[in-house]
Amino acid sequence: GTSFLISSNGYLTTSYHVVRESDSIFVENEAFGNLKAKLVYQDRDRDIAILRIPGFVIDRPSLPYSISKKEVSLAEDVFTLGYPKEDVVFGSGSISAMTGYKGNPIAYQISVPVNPGNSGGPLFNSRGDLVGIISGQQTQSSGTAFAIKSTVLLESIELAPDSVREIVRPVRAGTHRNLS
């Protein structure tokens, strides 16, 4: 599965189904290697897990993207970045339905090809704002996938324990521009 940072101090998110039966969780990337992460919050119903890498801090005070507080529009262009294999994979498409699998209102249907390793990865709009978390694909048709809405991620952060809510402060839209 894939995960991504939601704060500059080591908090990440992924799909709950990626970590649900794990006795230990490791996050790996080329820059930092293999890092042990701890599950700090899980929302089974929304398929969201929040992880923390103890002692991890990036040099920037904020992330180079914001978590969108609004739903995107039907037919809006979106893209994914994920790790269904060793290196990062880019996928592009659009929002094809405002609801997910079987009309689920907390998700979008997207016309982006995804692979099993994309689960838990970010879905961005053309401005680079996080608009969703890849949650799965429809096996009966090709090119149809689903993503939990960013508004649902923000609701899950608000439901998380105080220690998580106080530390995970999503940046406001527009504050991530021109970071170097």
Coordinates of N, CA and C in Angstrom, one line a residue, residues 26-129:
F26 N 5.8 -0.6 8.6 CA 7.0 0.1 8.2 C 6.7 1.0 7.0
V27 N 7.3 2.2 7.0 CA 7.1 3.1 5.8 C 8.5 3.2 5.2
E28 N 8.5 3.0 3.9 CA 9.8 3.0 3.2 C 9.8 4.0 2.0
N29 N 10.9 4.7 1.9 CA 11.1 5.5 0.7 C 12.6 5.7 0.5
E30 N 12.9 6.2 -0.7 CA 14.3 6.3 -1.1 C 15.1 7.2 -0.3
A31 N 14.5 8.3 0.2 CA 15.2 9.4 0.9 C 15.5 9.0 2.4
F32 N 14.6 8.3 3.0 CA 14.7 8.0 4.4 C 14.9 6.5 4.8
G33 N 14.7 5.7 3.8 CA 14.9 4.2 4.0 C 13.7 3.6 4.6
N34 N 13.8 2.7 5.6 CA 12.8 2.0 6.2 C 12.5 2.5 7.6
L35 N 11.4 3.1 7.8 CA 11.0 3.7 9.1 C 9.8 3.0 9.8
K36 N 9.9 2.7 11.1 CA 8.8 2.1 11.8 C 7.8 3.1 12.1
A37 N 6.5 2.8 11.8 CA 5.4 3.7 12.1 C 4.5 3.0 13.1
K38 N 3.7 3.9 13.8 CA 2.8 3.4 14.8 C 1.4 3.9 14.4
L39 N 0.4 3.0 14.5 CA -1.0 3.3 14.2 C -1.5 4.1 15.4
V40 N -1.9 5.3 15.1 CA -2.4 6.2 16.2 C -3.9 6.4 16.2
Y41 N -4.5 6.2 15.0 CA -6.0 6.3 14.9 C -6.4 5.5 13.7
Q42 N -7.6 4.9 13.9 CA -8.2 4.1 12.8 C -9.7 4.4 12.8
D43 N -10.1 4.5 11.6 CA -11.6 4.7 11.3 C -12.0 3.7 10.3
R44 N -12.4 2.5 10.8 CA -12.7 1.4 10.0 C -13.9 1.7 9.0
D45 N -14.9 2.4 9.5 CA -16.0 2.7 8.6 C -15.7 3.6 7.5
R46 N -14.7 4.5 7.6 CA -14.3 5.4 6.6 C -13.1 4.9 5.8
D47 N -12.5 3.8 6.3 CA -11.3 3.2 5.7 C -10.1 4.2 5.7
I48 N -9.9 4.8 6.9 CA -8.8 5.7 7.1 C -8.0 5.3 8.3
A49 N -6.7 5.3 8.1 CA -5.8 5.1 9.3 C -4.8 6.2 9.3
I50 N -4.5 6.7 10.5 CA -3.5 7.7 10.8 C -2.3 7.1 11.5
L51 N -1.1 7.3 10.9 CA 0.1 6.7 11.4 C 1.0 7.8 11.9
R52 N 2.0 7.4 12.7 CA 3.0 8.4 13.1 C 4.4 7.7 13.1
I53 N 5.3 8.4 12.6 CA 6.7 7.9 12.6 C 7.4 8.7 13.8
P54 N 7.6 8.1 14.9 CA 8.2 8.8 16.1 C 9.5 9.5 15.7
G55 N 9.6 10.7 16.2 CA 10.8 11.5 16.0 C 11.1 12.0 14.6
F56 N 10.1 11.8 13.7 CA 10.3 12.2 12.3 C 9.8 13.6 12.1
V57 N 10.7 14.5 11.5 CA 10.3 15.9 11.2 C 10.9 16.2 9.9
I58 N 10.2 16.8 9.0 CA 10.8 17.3 7.7 C 11.2 18.8 7.9
D59 N 12.1 19.3 7.1 CA 12.7 20.6 7.3 C 11.7 21.7 7.1
R60 N 10.6 21.5 6.4 CA 9.6 22.5 6.1 C 8.6 22.6 7.2
P61 N 8.1 23.8 7.5 CA 7.0 23.9 8.5 C 5.7 23.4 8.0
S62 N 5.5 23.3 6.7 CA 4.2 22.8 6.1 C 4.5 22.0 4.9
L63 N 3.5 21.2 4.5 CA 3.7 20.3 3.3 C 3.5 21.1 2.0
P64 N 3.9 20.6 0.9 CA 3.8 21.3 -0.4 C 2.4 21.1 -1.0
Y65 N 1.4 20.7 -0.2 CA 0.1 20.6 -0.7 C -0.9 20.8 0.5
S66 N -2.1 21.2 0.2 CA -3.1 21.4 1.2 C -4.1 20.3 1.1
I67 N -4.8 20.0 2.2 CA -5.9 19.1 2.2 C -7.2 19.9 1.9
S68 N -7.8 19.6 0.8 CA -9.0 20.4 0.4 C -10.1 20.2 1.4
K69 N -10.7 21.3 1.7 CA -11.9 21.3 2.6 C -13.2 21.3 1.9
K70 N -13.1 21.3 0.6 CA -14.3 21.2 -0.3 C -14.3 20.0 -1.2
E71 N -15.4 19.5 -1.6 CA -15.5 18.4 -2.5 C -15.2 19.0 -3.9
V72 N -14.6 18.1 -4.8 CA -14.3 18.5 -6.1 C -15.6 18.4 -7.0
S73 N -15.5 18.8 -8.2 CA -16.6 18.8 -9.1 C -16.6 17.5 -10.0
L74 N -17.7 17.1 -10.5 CA -17.8 16.1 -11.4 C -17.0 16.5 -12.7
A75 N -16.3 15.5 -13.2 CA -15.4 15.7 -14.4 C -14.1 16.5 -14.1
E76 N -13.9 16.9 -12.9 CA -12.6 17.6 -12.6 C -11.4 16.7 -12.8
D77 N -10.4 17.2 -13.3 CA -9.1 16.5 -13.6 C -8.5 16.2 -12.2
V78 N -8.0 14.9 -12.1 CA -7.3 14.5 -10.9 C -6.1 13.6 -11.3
F79 N -5.2 13.4 -10.3 CA -4.1 12.5 -10.6 C -3.7 11.8 -9.3
T80 N -3.0 10.7 -9.4 CA -2.5 9.9 -8.3 C -1.0 9.8 -8.4
L81 N -0.4 9.6 -7.2 CA 1.0 9.2 -7.1 C 1.0 8.1 -6.1
G82 N 1.6 6.9 -6.5 CA 1.5 5.8 -5.6 C 2.7 4.8 -5.9
Y83 N 2.7 3.8 -5.1 CA 3.8 2.8 -5.1 C 3.3 1.4 -5.3
P84 N 2.6 1.1 -6.5 CA 2.2 -0.3 -6.7 C 3.4 -1.1 -7.1
K85 N 4.6 -0.5 -7.3 CA 5.9 -1.2 -7.5 C 7.0 -0.4 -6.9
E86 N 8.2 -0.7 -7.2 CA 9.4 -0.1 -6.5 C 9.4 1.4 -6.6
D87 N 9.1 2.0 -7.8 CA 9.2 3.4 -8.0 C 7.8 4.0 -8.1
V88 N 7.8 5.3 -7.9 CA 6.5 6.0 -7.9 C 5.8 6.0 -9.3
V89 N 4.5 5.8 -9.3 CA 3.7 5.7 -10.5 C 2.7 6.8 -10.5
F90 N 2.6 7.5 -11.6 CA 1.6 8.6 -11.8 C 0.5 8.1 -12.6
G91 N -0.7 8.5 -12.2 CA -1.9 8.1 -13.0 C -2.8 9.4 -13.1
S92 N -3.5 9.6 -14.2 CA -4.3 10.7 -14.3 C -5.7 10.3 -14.9
G93 N -6.7 11.2 -14.6 CA -8.0 10.9 -15.0 C -9.0 12.0 -14.5
S94 N -10.2 11.6 -14.2 CA -11.1 12.6 -13.7 C -12.1 12.0 -12.7
I95 N -12.9 12.9 -12.1 CA -13.9 12.4 -11.2 C -15.1 12.0 -12.1
S96 N -15.4 10.7 -12.0 CA -16.5 10.2 -12.9 C -17.8 10.1 -12.2
A97 N -17.8 10.1 -10.9 CA -19.1 10.1 -10.1 C -18.8 10.7 -8.7
M98 N -19.8 11.4 -8.2 CA -19.6 12.0 -6.9 C -19.8 11.1 -5.7
T99 N -20.1 9.8 -6.0 CA -20.2 8.8 -5.0 C -19.4 7.6 -5.4
G100 N -19.1 6.8 -4.4 CA -18.2 5.7 -4.6 C -18.9 4.4 -4.9
Y101 N -18.3 3.3 -4.6 CA -18.9 2.0 -4.8 C -20.3 1.8 -4.2
K102 N -21.2 1.4 -5.0 CA -22.6 1.2 -4.6 C -23.2 2.5 -4.0
G103 N -22.8 3.6 -4.6 CA -23.4 4.9 -4.1 C -22.9 5.5 -2.8
N104 N -21.7 5.0 -2.3 CA -21.2 5.4 -1.1 C -20.9 6.9 -1.1
P105 N -21.5 7.7 -0.2 CA -21.4 9.2 -0.3 C -20.0 9.7 0.2
I106 N -19.2 8.9 0.9 CA -18.0 9.4 1.4 C -16.8 9.2 0.4
A107 N -17.1 8.7 -0.8 CA -16.1 8.5 -1.8 C -16.5 9.0 -3.1
Y108 N -15.5 9.2 -4.0 CA -15.7 9.5 -5.4 C -15.4 8.2 -6.2
Q109 N -16.0 8.2 -7.4 CA -15.6 7.2 -8.4 C -14.7 8.0 -9.3
I110 N -13.5 7.4 -9.6 CA -12.6 8.1 -10.5 C -12.2 7.3 -11.7
S111 N -11.9 7.9 -12.8 CA -11.5 7.2 -14.0 C -9.9 7.3 -14.1
V112 N -9.3 6.7 -13.1 CA -7.8 6.7 -13.0 C -7.5 5.2 -12.8
P113 N -6.6 4.7 -13.7 CA -6.2 3.3 -13.5 C -5.3 3.2 -12.2
V114 N -5.7 2.3 -11.4 CA -4.9 2.1 -10.1 C -4.6 0.6 -10.0
N115 N -3.6 0.3 -9.2 CA -3.2 -1.1 -8.9 C -3.3 -1.3 -7.4
P116 N -3.3 -2.6 -7.0 CA -3.4 -2.8 -5.5 C -2.5 -2.0 -4.6
G117 N -1.3 -1.8 -5.0 CA -0.4 -1.0 -4.2 C -0.7 0.5 -4.1
N118 N -1.6 1.0 -4.9 CA -2.1 2.4 -4.8 C -3.0 2.7 -3.6
S119 N -3.6 1.6 -3.0 CA -4.4 1.8 -1.9 C -3.8 2.7 -0.8
G120 N -4.5 3.7 -0.3 CA -4.0 4.6 0.7 C -3.2 5.7 0.2
G121 N -3.0 5.8 -1.2 CA -2.3 6.9 -1.8 C -3.1 8.1 -2.0
P122 N -2.4 9.2 -2.3 CA -3.1 10.5 -2.5 C -3.8 10.7 -3.8
L123 N -4.9 11.4 -3.8 CA -5.5 11.8 -5.1 C -5.5 13.4 -5.1
F124 N -4.9 14.0 -6.1 CA -4.7 15.4 -6.1 C -5.5 16.0 -7.3
N125 N -6.0 17.3 -7.1 CA -6.6 18.0 -8.2 C -5.5 18.6 -9.1
S126 N -5.8 19.3 -10.1 CA -4.8 19.9 -11.0 C -4.1 21.1 -10.3
R127 N -4.5 21.6 -9.2 CA -3.8 22.6 -8.5 C -2.9 22.0 -7.4
G128 N -2.9 20.7 -7.3 CA -2.0 20.1 -6.4 C -2.6 19.9 -5.0
D129 N -3.9 20.2 -4.8 CA -4.5 20.0 -3.5 C -4.9 18.6 -3.3

